[in-house]
Every structure is written in structure tokens, then in C-alpha cells.
Amino acid sequence: MTDSTPESTAPATNPATLTDEEWKQRLTPAEYRVLRQAGTEAPFTGEYTDTKTVGVYRCRACDAELFRSEQKFESHCGWPSFFSPLAGDKIIEVEDNSLGMKRVEVLCANCRSHLGHVFAGEGYDTPTDLRYCINSISLKLEPAE
């Protein structure tokens, strides 16, 4: 017996396979611009820049766990900063040579959405000397109970 359900009507279970139109339906225009088009929110405007709430930061696009509040630190750069992701397999780091700069872009490993950039060797007093500079709009905070 064969499955009579057309494949095109089956719900997408892997967010990495969603089309641009599906992402546009799921996200606000501002979220889409940052998460799917690698935009950046203006510095010091994001909701999590100065947040000290204990909890887990998830990908706003697919809900994957990315960072814990214990890994967040104040870098005064204008965006939430973390010294480490929750686990190395939660993110993907990709060379980014856009805008005439050499940087490392950070993507959600689950849905391939743009999160921000990671910077090394800037003298931060953190366990890793890394700064994951992440757009607030790319995250949603799940407060600890």
C-alpha cells in the first residue's frame, strides 16, 4: 500500500528545509531580515542587551536551545554577548567577508538562521576569550523556573 498524501502537503519537520515563503509566514519582517537575510539590529536596541534573567536563550526561528544565561556577559558592544554556546553542535560558524570585514558568522545549527558573529582575542575576561555577539531578535529567553 502506498501513501496517498502528496509530499508537498506534508508539514515540514526540519526547519532547515522551509522555503522563504514559509519563513516569511512564521517570522515578523524584522525577524526575517535578521534571521533569514543576515541583517543586524541596531546596537543597544534589543530586548536582551542588558537582561540578567536566569534561563535558556533559544533560537527565535526554530526554538533550539543555544545559550544559557550563565554564559552571558556584559561586553558593552550593544548586543547580547556570550562567551560560549550551550554546546558546540548548537551553532555553525562560517567565515563572513561581507562589508569589507573578516568576521565569523554564527548560525543556528538546527535551522541555519543568522544569529550574529563571534569575535576572538579581544581581551575579554571570560573563560574562552570569545564574544558571541548575538542579535536579540534572533533569540527568545526561556526564564528558569
mmCIF file of C-alpha atoms in Angstrom:
data_model
loop_
_atom_site.group_PDB
_atom_site.id
_atom_site.type_symbol
_atom_site.label_atom_id
_atom_site.label_comp_id
_atom_site.label_asym_id
_atom_site.label_seq_id
_atom_site.Cartn_x
_atom_site.Cartn_y
_atom_site.Cartn_z
ATOM 1 C CA MET A 1 0.000 0.000 0.000
ATOM 2 C CA THR A 2 1.339 3.452 -0.897
ATOM 3 C CA ASP A 3 0.903 6.697 0.942
ATOM 4 C CA SER A 4 -1.704 8.749 -0.884
ATOM 5 C CA THR A 5 -0.752 12.008 0.863
ATOM 6 C CA PRO A 6 1.093 14.286 -1.562
ATOM 7 C CA GLU A 7 4.560 15.073 -0.290
ATOM 8 C CA SER A 8 4.035 18.801 -0.914
ATOM 9 C CA THR A 9 1.220 18.964 1.653
ATOM 10 C CA ALA A 10 3.141 17.190 4.406
ATOM 11 C CA PRO A 11 4.248 19.552 7.182
ATOM 12 C CA ALA A 12 7.919 20.448 7.171
ATOM 13 C CA THR A 13 9.504 18.808 10.192
ATOM 14 C CA ASN A 14 13.034 20.064 9.574
ATOM 15 C CA PRO A 15 13.177 23.872 9.801
ATOM 16 C CA ALA A 16 16.276 23.897 7.601
ATOM 17 C CA THR A 17 14.051 22.803 4.698
ATOM 18 C CA LEU A 18 11.470 25.603 4.970
ATOM 19 C CA THR A 19 11.066 27.852 1.940
ATOM 20 C CA ASP A 20 11.474 31.614 2.080
ATOM 21 C CA GLU A 21 7.694 31.979 1.874
ATOM 22 C CA GLU A 22 7.228 29.650 4.849
ATOM 23 C CA TRP A 23 9.796 31.651 6.844
ATOM 24 C CA LYS A 24 8.016 34.899 5.924
ATOM 25 C CA GLN A 25 4.779 33.444 7.315
ATOM 26 C CA ARG A 26 6.443 32.332 10.570
ATOM 27 C CA LEU A 27 8.531 35.442 11.282
ATOM 28 C CA THR A 28 7.858 39.156 11.523
ATOM 29 C CA PRO A 29 9.508 41.274 8.806
ATOM 30 C CA ALA A 30 12.203 42.410 11.278
ATOM 31 C CA GLU A 31 12.886 38.823 12.411
ATOM 32 C CA TYR A 32 13.021 37.648 8.791
ATOM 33 C CA ARG A 33 15.513 40.406 7.857
ATOM 34 C CA VAL A 34 17.926 39.368 10.631
ATOM 35 C CA LEU A 35 17.380 35.615 10.873
ATOM 36 C CA ARG A 36 16.997 34.756 7.185
ATOM 37 C CA GLN A 37 18.789 37.631 5.427
ATOM 38 C CA ALA A 38 21.716 38.052 7.867
ATOM 39 C CA GLY A 39 20.680 41.548 8.892
ATOM 40 C CA THR A 40 21.657 43.223 12.150
ATOM 41 C CA GLU A 41 19.508 45.064 14.638
ATOM 42 C CA ALA A 42 20.684 48.484 15.750
ATOM 43 C CA PRO A 43 23.052 48.404 18.753
ATOM 44 C CA PHE A 44 21.593 48.968 22.219
ATOM 45 C CA THR A 45 18.011 48.425 20.964
ATOM 46 C CA GLY A 46 17.486 44.687 21.502
ATOM 47 C CA GLU A 47 15.374 43.374 24.350
ATOM 48 C CA TYR A 48 18.132 41.130 25.757
ATOM 49 C CA THR A 49 21.116 43.500 25.594
ATOM 50 C CA ASP A 50 21.055 44.204 29.340
ATOM 51 C CA THR A 51 18.888 41.306 30.551
ATOM 52 C CA LYS A 52 20.124 39.467 33.619
ATOM 53 C CA THR A 53 17.241 36.972 33.841
ATOM 54 C CA VAL A 54 18.399 33.406 34.503
ATOM 55 C CA GLY A 55 17.363 30.955 31.822
ATOM 56 C CA VAL A 56 17.998 29.491 28.389
ATOM 57 C CA TYR A 57 18.237 31.512 25.199
ATOM 58 C CA ARG A 58 16.580 29.739 22.284
ATOM 59 C CA CYS A 59 16.582 30.366 18.546
ATOM 60 C CA ARG A 60 13.588 32.565 17.763
ATOM 61 C CA ALA A 61 13.144 30.825 14.406
ATOM 62 C CA CYS A 62 13.123 27.157 15.485
ATOM 63 C CA ASP A 63 13.213 27.112 19.320
ATOM 64 C CA ALA A 64 16.545 25.251 19.546
ATOM 65 C CA GLU A 65 18.465 25.822 22.801
ATOM 66 C CA LEU A 66 21.556 27.919 22.048
ATOM 67 C CA PHE A 67 22.966 29.707 25.116
ATOM 68 C CA ARG A 68 22.480 29.778 28.887
ATOM 69 C CA SER A 69 22.320 32.954 30.929
ATOM 70 C CA GLU A 70 25.405 31.777 32.843
ATOM 71 C CA GLN A 71 27.390 32.211 29.605
ATOM 72 C CA LYS A 72 26.194 35.799 29.076
ATOM 73 C CA PHE A 73 28.416 38.730 29.993
ATOM 74 C CA GLU A 74 28.413 42.494 29.652
ATOM 75 C CA SER A 75 30.667 43.472 26.777
ATOM 76 C CA HIS A 76 29.088 46.905 26.259
ATOM 77 C CA CYS A 77 29.044 46.294 22.493
ATOM 78 C CA GLY A 78 25.307 46.929 22.051
ATOM 79 C CA TRP A 79 24.170 43.331 21.622
ATOM 80 C CA PRO A 80 23.815 40.370 23.994
ATOM 81 C CA SER A 81 27.212 38.718 24.384
ATOM 82 C CA PHE A 82 28.011 35.156 25.389
ATOM 83 C CA PHE A 83 31.406 33.530 25.909
ATOM 84 C CA SER A 84 30.244 30.077 24.783
ATOM 85 C CA PRO A 85 27.252 28.373 23.176
ATOM 86 C CA LEU A 86 25.307 25.767 25.127
ATOM 87 C CA ALA A 87 27.195 23.096 23.152
ATOM 88 C CA GLY A 88 29.410 23.228 20.086
ATOM 89 C CA ASP A 89 26.894 21.368 17.964
ATOM 90 C CA LYS A 90 24.187 24.001 18.603
ATOM 91 C CA ILE A 91 25.775 26.550 16.280
ATOM 92 C CA ILE A 92 27.637 26.707 12.999
ATOM 93 C CA GLU A 93 30.477 29.167 12.438
ATOM 94 C CA VAL A 94 31.044 30.407 8.875
ATOM 95 C CA GLU A 95 33.649 32.823 7.505
ATOM 96 C CA ASP A 96 31.979 36.138 6.619
ATOM 97 C CA ASN A 97 33.873 38.606 4.443
ATOM 98 C CA SER A 98 30.936 40.955 3.835
ATOM 99 C CA LEU A 99 31.088 44.714 4.359
ATOM 100 C CA GLY A 100 34.846 44.712 3.816
ATOM 101 C CA MET A 101 35.474 42.932 7.118
ATOM 102 C CA LYS A 102 36.748 39.476 8.008
ATOM 103 C CA ARG A 103 34.385 38.029 10.616
ATOM 104 C CA VAL A 104 32.886 34.711 11.675
ATOM 105 C CA GLU A 105 29.124 34.449 11.298
ATOM 106 C CA VAL A 106 27.155 32.379 13.808
ATOM 107 C CA LEU A 107 24.183 30.318 12.561
ATOM 108 C CA CYS A 108 21.713 28.105 14.391
ATOM 109 C CA ALA A 109 22.754 24.533 13.575
ATOM 110 C CA ASN A 110 19.128 23.391 13.574
ATOM 111 C CA CYS A 111 17.562 25.869 11.112
ATOM 112 C CA ARG A 112 20.577 27.711 9.668
ATOM 113 C CA SER A 113 19.243 31.101 10.783
ATOM 114 C CA HIS A 114 21.651 34.005 11.254
ATOM 115 C CA LEU A 115 22.295 34.777 14.914
ATOM 116 C CA GLY A 116 25.231 37.196 14.833
ATOM 117 C CA HIS A 117 29.033 36.922 14.864
ATOM 118 C CA VAL A 118 31.768 35.582 17.116
ATOM 119 C CA PHE A 119 34.940 37.515 17.867
ATOM 120 C CA ALA A 120 38.157 36.195 19.413
ATOM 121 C CA GLY A 121 41.144 37.705 21.145
ATOM 122 C CA GLU A 122 39.565 40.977 22.200
ATOM 123 C CA GLY A 123 40.850 40.682 25.760
ATOM 124 C CA TYR A 124 37.574 39.805 27.428
ATOM 125 C CA ASP A 125 37.955 38.349 30.882
ATOM 126 C CA THR A 126 35.947 35.226 30.102
ATOM 127 C CA PRO A 127 36.818 31.519 30.212
ATOM 128 C CA THR A 128 37.083 31.389 26.402
ATOM 129 C CA ASP A 129 38.215 34.914 25.387
ATOM 130 C CA LEU A 130 35.394 34.734 22.830
ATOM 131 C CA ARG A 131 32.461 37.082 22.341
ATOM 132 C CA TYR A 132 29.404 35.650 20.640
ATOM 133 C CA CYS A 133 27.713 38.909 19.658
ATOM 134 C CA ILE A 134 24.103 37.837 19.052
ATOM 135 C CA ASN A 135 21.109 39.841 17.848
ATOM 136 C CA SER A 136 18.356 39.930 20.492
ATOM 137 C CA ILE A 137 15.787 39.483 17.734
ATOM 138 C CA SER A 138 17.411 36.114 16.900
ATOM 139 C CA LEU A 139 16.764 34.864 20.438
ATOM 140 C CA LYS A 140 13.948 34.217 22.854
ATOM 141 C CA LEU A 141 14.617 33.782 26.537
ATOM 142 C CA GLU A 142 13.033 30.937 28.459
ATOM 143 C CA PRO A 143 13.317 32.026 32.101
ATOM 144 C CA ALA A 144 14.328 29.381 34.643
ATOM 145 C CA GLU A 145 11.560 28.234 36.940
#
